């Protein structure tokens, strides 16, 4: 089955070897490369070799996206686990963020689905946190609204 590649997408070109990268891991579905604008030492990006702009746009049609969507999540998390273990062992990081942004409001700047692996070190200056808020008074109504999205 032929994978879907967007000829204008920089991450498609990086994932599929059209543009040289510093890769830490590669298999038939993913290429994990060092981030050129790292948040921390060892920051890498898991790039699917098949194009989808973001999580919302992962098609169900496996002829377009040959990694079956249900299996995609387990495959990408398997790659994340494998790379995280290698980072922990070799970089002696104290923790690791697995980050996946969808849409500009969420911080996505390249519209090719990808996952960041950000090694964390005690007292680093990486800021991927939020102050927990109070429980929403209308939590039940919000949950019902979200459930309607499954219909």
PDB file of C-alpha atoms in Angstrom:
ATOM      1  CA  UNK A   1       0.000   0.000   0.000  1.00  0.00           C
ATOM      2  CA  UNK A   2       1.312   3.437  -0.909  1.00  0.00           C
ATOM      3  CA  UNK A   3       1.559   5.956   1.910  1.00  0.00           C
ATOM      4  CA  UNK A   4       0.094   9.446   1.585  1.00  0.00           C
ATOM      5  CA  UNK A   5       2.806  12.100   1.352  1.00  0.00           C
ATOM      6  CA  UNK A   6       2.168  15.836   0.989  1.00  0.00           C
ATOM      7  CA  UNK A   7       4.844  17.056  -1.450  1.00  0.00           C
ATOM      8  CA  UNK A   8       4.752  20.534   0.139  1.00  0.00           C
ATOM      9  CA  UNK A   9       5.081  19.316   3.751  1.00  0.00           C
ATOM     10  CA  UNK A  10       8.516  19.830   5.317  1.00  0.00           C
ATOM     11  CA  UNK A  11       7.898  17.039   7.863  1.00  0.00           C
ATOM     12  CA  UNK A  12       6.953  14.589   5.067  1.00  0.00           C
ATOM     13  CA  UNK A  13      10.293  15.432   3.448  1.00  0.00           C
ATOM     14  CA  UNK A  14      12.204  15.025   6.723  1.00  0.00           C
ATOM     15  CA  UNK A  15      10.421  11.791   7.693  1.00  0.00           C
ATOM     16  CA  UNK A  16      11.013  10.181   4.317  1.00  0.00           C
ATOM     17  CA  UNK A  17      14.652  11.167   3.857  1.00  0.00           C
ATOM     18  CA  UNK A  18      14.260  13.855   1.176  1.00  0.00           C
ATOM     19  CA  UNK A  19      15.978  16.294   3.540  1.00  0.00           C
ATOM     20  CA  UNK A  20      18.903  15.082   5.684  1.00  0.00           C
ATOM     21  CA  UNK A  21      18.208  14.792   9.414  1.00  0.00           C
ATOM     22  CA  UNK A  22      19.912  13.609  12.551  1.00  0.00           C
ATOM     23  CA  UNK A  23      17.825  10.536  13.247  1.00  0.00           C
ATOM     24  CA  UNK A  24      17.862   8.551  16.497  1.00  0.00           C
ATOM     25  CA  UNK A  25      15.435   5.818  15.368  1.00  0.00           C
ATOM     26  CA  UNK A  26      13.692   4.765  12.172  1.00  0.00           C
ATOM     27  CA  UNK A  27      11.326   2.004  11.094  1.00  0.00           C
ATOM     28  CA  UNK A  28       8.958   1.557   8.156  1.00  0.00           C
ATOM     29  CA  UNK A  29       6.316   3.922   9.634  1.00  0.00           C
ATOM     30  CA  UNK A  30       8.247   6.520  11.657  1.00  0.00           C
ATOM     31  CA  UNK A  31      11.463   8.525  11.694  1.00  0.00           C
ATOM     32  CA  UNK A  32      12.522  10.034  15.029  1.00  0.00           C
ATOM     33  CA  UNK A  33      14.759  13.042  14.499  1.00  0.00           C
ATOM     34  CA  UNK A  34      16.559  15.547  16.690  1.00  0.00           C
ATOM     35  CA  UNK A  35      14.575  18.811  16.960  1.00  0.00           C
ATOM     36  CA  UNK A  36      16.388  21.765  15.350  1.00  0.00           C
ATOM     37  CA  UNK A  37      14.928  24.126  17.982  1.00  0.00           C
ATOM     38  CA  UNK A  38      15.241  21.945  21.082  1.00  0.00           C
ATOM     39  CA  UNK A  39      13.552  22.715  24.387  1.00  0.00           C
ATOM     40  CA  UNK A  40      16.178  20.590  26.155  1.00  0.00           C
ATOM     41  CA  UNK A  41      19.216  18.396  25.495  1.00  0.00           C
ATOM     42  CA  UNK A  42      18.071  15.420  23.414  1.00  0.00           C
ATOM     43  CA  UNK A  43      14.661  16.859  22.361  1.00  0.00           C
ATOM     44  CA  UNK A  44      13.464  14.708  19.464  1.00  0.00           C
ATOM     45  CA  UNK A  45      10.360  14.476  17.273  1.00  0.00           C
ATOM     46  CA  UNK A  46       8.538  11.322  16.183  1.00  0.00           C
ATOM     47  CA  UNK A  47       7.515  11.884  12.558  1.00  0.00           C
ATOM     48  CA  UNK A  48       5.080   9.523  10.851  1.00  0.00           C
ATOM     49  CA  UNK A  49       6.175   8.833   7.283  1.00  0.00           C
ATOM     50  CA  UNK A  50       2.547   9.207   6.191  1.00  0.00           C
ATOM     51  CA  UNK A  51       0.937  12.643   6.184  1.00  0.00           C
ATOM     52  CA  UNK A  52      -1.943  13.695   8.389  1.00  0.00           C
ATOM     53  CA  UNK A  53      -2.145  17.335   9.475  1.00  0.00           C
ATOM     54  CA  UNK A  54      -3.109  16.537  13.082  1.00  0.00           C
ATOM     55  CA  UNK A  55      -4.928  14.057  15.286  1.00  0.00           C
ATOM     56  CA  UNK A  56      -8.357  15.318  14.210  1.00  0.00           C
ATOM     57  CA  UNK A  57      -7.565  14.648  10.575  1.00  0.00           C
ATOM     58  CA  UNK A  58      -6.284  11.097  10.911  1.00  0.00           C
ATOM     59  CA  UNK A  59      -8.482   9.417   8.327  1.00  0.00           C
ATOM     60  CA  UNK A  60     -10.210   6.126   9.032  1.00  0.00           C
ATOM     61  CA  UNK A  61      -9.460   5.020   5.476  1.00  0.00           C
ATOM     62  CA  UNK A  62      -6.349   2.854   5.713  1.00  0.00           C
ATOM     63  CA  UNK A  63      -5.816   3.210   1.945  1.00  0.00           C
ATOM     64  CA  UNK A  64      -4.869   6.860   2.648  1.00  0.00           C
ATOM     65  CA  UNK A  65      -3.175   6.267   5.994  1.00  0.00           C
ATOM     66  CA  UNK A  66      -1.825   2.706   5.880  1.00  0.00           C
ATOM     67  CA  UNK A  67      -1.186   2.622   9.619  1.00  0.00           C
ATOM     68  CA  UNK A  68      -4.598   1.545  10.912  1.00  0.00           C
ATOM     69  CA  UNK A  69      -5.699   4.453  13.175  1.00  0.00           C
ATOM     70  CA  UNK A  70      -6.459   2.265  16.226  1.00  0.00           C
ATOM     71  CA  UNK A  71      -3.082   0.613  15.800  1.00  0.00           C
ATOM     72  CA  UNK A  72      -1.387   3.957  15.094  1.00  0.00           C
ATOM     73  CA  UNK A  73      -1.646   5.083  18.700  1.00  0.00           C
ATOM     74  CA  UNK A  74      -0.121   1.878  20.021  1.00  0.00           C
ATOM     75  CA  UNK A  75       2.630   2.022  17.391  1.00  0.00           C
ATOM     76  CA  UNK A  76       3.561   5.642  18.076  1.00  0.00           C
ATOM     77  CA  UNK A  77       3.505   5.071  21.854  1.00  0.00           C
ATOM     78  CA  UNK A  78       5.700   2.003  21.349  1.00  0.00           C
ATOM     79  CA  UNK A  79       8.200   4.169  19.463  1.00  0.00           C
ATOM     80  CA  UNK A  80       7.941   6.822  22.202  1.00  0.00           C
ATOM     81  CA  UNK A  81       8.622   4.197  24.914  1.00  0.00           C
ATOM     82  CA  UNK A  82      11.593   2.761  23.032  1.00  0.00           C
ATOM     83  CA  UNK A  83      13.139   6.203  22.467  1.00  0.00           C
ATOM     84  CA  UNK A  84      12.343   7.403  26.013  1.00  0.00           C
ATOM     85  CA  UNK A  85      14.118   4.386  27.493  1.00  0.00           C
ATOM     86  CA  UNK A  86      17.180   5.059  25.309  1.00  0.00           C
ATOM     87  CA  UNK A  87      17.148   8.735  26.338  1.00  0.00           C
ATOM     88  CA  UNK A  88      16.851   7.891  30.042  1.00  0.00           C
ATOM     89  CA  UNK A  89      19.726   5.403  29.791  1.00  0.00           C
ATOM     90  CA  UNK A  90      22.079   7.489  27.655  1.00  0.00           C
ATOM     91  CA  UNK A  91      21.285  11.077  28.687  1.00  0.00           C
ATOM     92  CA  UNK A  92      20.516  10.399  32.360  1.00  0.00           C
ATOM     93  CA  UNK A  93      17.505  12.702  32.174  1.00  0.00           C
ATOM     94  CA  UNK A  94      15.344  13.015  35.275  1.00  0.00           C
ATOM     95  CA  UNK A  95      12.053  12.785  33.383  1.00  0.00           C
ATOM     96  CA  UNK A  96      10.537  13.127  29.927  1.00  0.00           C
ATOM     97  CA  UNK A  97       7.553  14.929  28.405  1.00  0.00           C
ATOM     98  CA  UNK A  98       5.640  13.297  25.560  1.00  0.00           C
ATOM     99  CA  UNK A  99       3.861  16.164  23.826  1.00  0.00           C
ATOM    100  CA  UNK A 100       1.525  16.213  20.834  1.00  0.00           C
ATOM    101  CA  UNK A 101      -0.112  19.509  19.770  1.00  0.00           C
ATOM    102  CA  UNK A 102      -3.195  19.811  17.553  1.00  0.00           C
ATOM    103  CA  UNK A 103      -4.018  23.170  16.010  1.00  0.00           C
ATOM    104  CA  UNK A 104      -2.436  26.576  16.229  1.00  0.00           C
ATOM    105  CA  UNK A 105      -4.157  27.424  19.535  1.00  0.00           C
ATOM    106  CA  UNK A 106      -2.474  24.364  21.080  1.00  0.00           C
ATOM    107  CA  UNK A 107       0.982  25.377  19.828  1.00  0.00           C
ATOM    108  CA  UNK A 108       1.157  23.358  16.596  1.00  0.00           C
ATOM    109  CA  UNK A 109       3.380  25.196  14.116  1.00  0.00           C
ATOM    110  CA  UNK A 110       3.982  22.472  11.509  1.00  0.00           C
ATOM    111  CA  UNK A 111       0.784  20.860  10.301  1.00  0.00           C
ATOM    112  CA  UNK A 112       2.002  17.277  10.046  1.00  0.00           C
ATOM    113  CA  UNK A 113       1.043  15.118  13.014  1.00  0.00           C
ATOM    114  CA  UNK A 114       4.119  14.596  15.198  1.00  0.00           C
ATOM    115  CA  UNK A 115       5.067  13.827  18.796  1.00  0.00           C
ATOM    116  CA  UNK A 116       7.748  15.621  20.803  1.00  0.00           C
ATOM    117  CA  UNK A 117       9.975  13.693  23.201  1.00  0.00           C
ATOM    118  CA  UNK A 118      11.459  16.259  25.580  1.00  0.00           C
ATOM    119  CA  UNK A 119      13.999  14.971  28.110  1.00  0.00           C
ATOM    120  CA  UNK A 120      13.708  16.843  31.400  1.00  0.00           C
ATOM    121  CA  UNK A 121      16.474  17.673  33.825  1.00  0.00           C
ATOM    122  CA  UNK A 122      16.214  18.881  37.403  1.00  0.00           C
ATOM    123  CA  UNK A 123      16.052  22.693  37.446  1.00  0.00           C
ATOM    124  CA  UNK A 124      15.816  22.998  33.646  1.00  0.00           C
ATOM    125  CA  UNK A 125      14.023  26.030  32.224  1.00  0.00           C
ATOM    126  CA  UNK A 126      11.494  24.061  30.147  1.00  0.00           C
ATOM    127  CA  UNK A 127       7.980  25.173  31.049  1.00  0.00           C
ATOM    128  CA  UNK A 128       5.283  22.671  30.114  1.00  0.00           C
ATOM    129  CA  UNK A 129       3.062  23.079  33.126  1.00  0.00           C
ATOM    130  CA  UNK A 130      -0.182  24.735  34.177  1.00  0.00           C
ATOM    131  CA  UNK A 131      -1.707  25.750  37.433  1.00  0.00           C
ATOM    132  CA  UNK A 132      -4.604  23.379  38.191  1.00  0.00           C
ATOM    133  CA  UNK A 133      -7.903  25.248  38.285  1.00  0.00           C
ATOM    134  CA  UNK A 134     -11.028  24.590  40.295  1.00  0.00           C
ATOM    135  CA  UNK A 135     -13.457  21.869  39.175  1.00  0.00           C
ATOM    136  CA  UNK A 136     -15.969  23.322  36.735  1.00  0.00           C
ATOM    137  CA  UNK A 137     -19.429  23.790  38.258  1.00  0.00           C
ATOM    138  CA  UNK A 138     -21.112  22.515  35.104  1.00  0.00           C
ATOM    139  CA  UNK A 139     -18.800  19.525  34.634  1.00  0.00           C
ATOM    140  CA  UNK A 140     -21.733  17.191  33.985  1.00  0.00           C
ATOM    141  CA  UNK A 141     -23.132  19.487  31.272  1.00  0.00           C
ATOM    142  CA  UNK A 142     -19.704  19.768  29.650  1.00  0.00           C
ATOM    143  CA  UNK A 143     -19.331  15.980  29.693  1.00  0.00           C
ATOM    144  CA  UNK A 144     -22.739  15.595  28.033  1.00  0.00           C
ATOM    145  CA  UNK A 145     -21.782  18.171  25.401  1.00  0.00           C
ATOM    146  CA  UNK A 146     -18.586  16.250  24.624  1.00  0.00           C
ATOM    147  CA  UNK A 147     -20.497  12.932  24.461  1.00  0.00           C
ATOM    148  CA  UNK A 148     -22.694  14.415  21.719  1.00  0.00           C
ATOM    149  CA  UNK A 149     -19.538  14.768  19.646  1.00  0.00           C
ATOM    150  CA  UNK A 150     -19.379  10.956  19.408  1.00  0.00           C
ATOM    151  CA  UNK A 151     -22.732  10.840  17.598  1.00  0.00           C
TER     152      UNK A 151
END
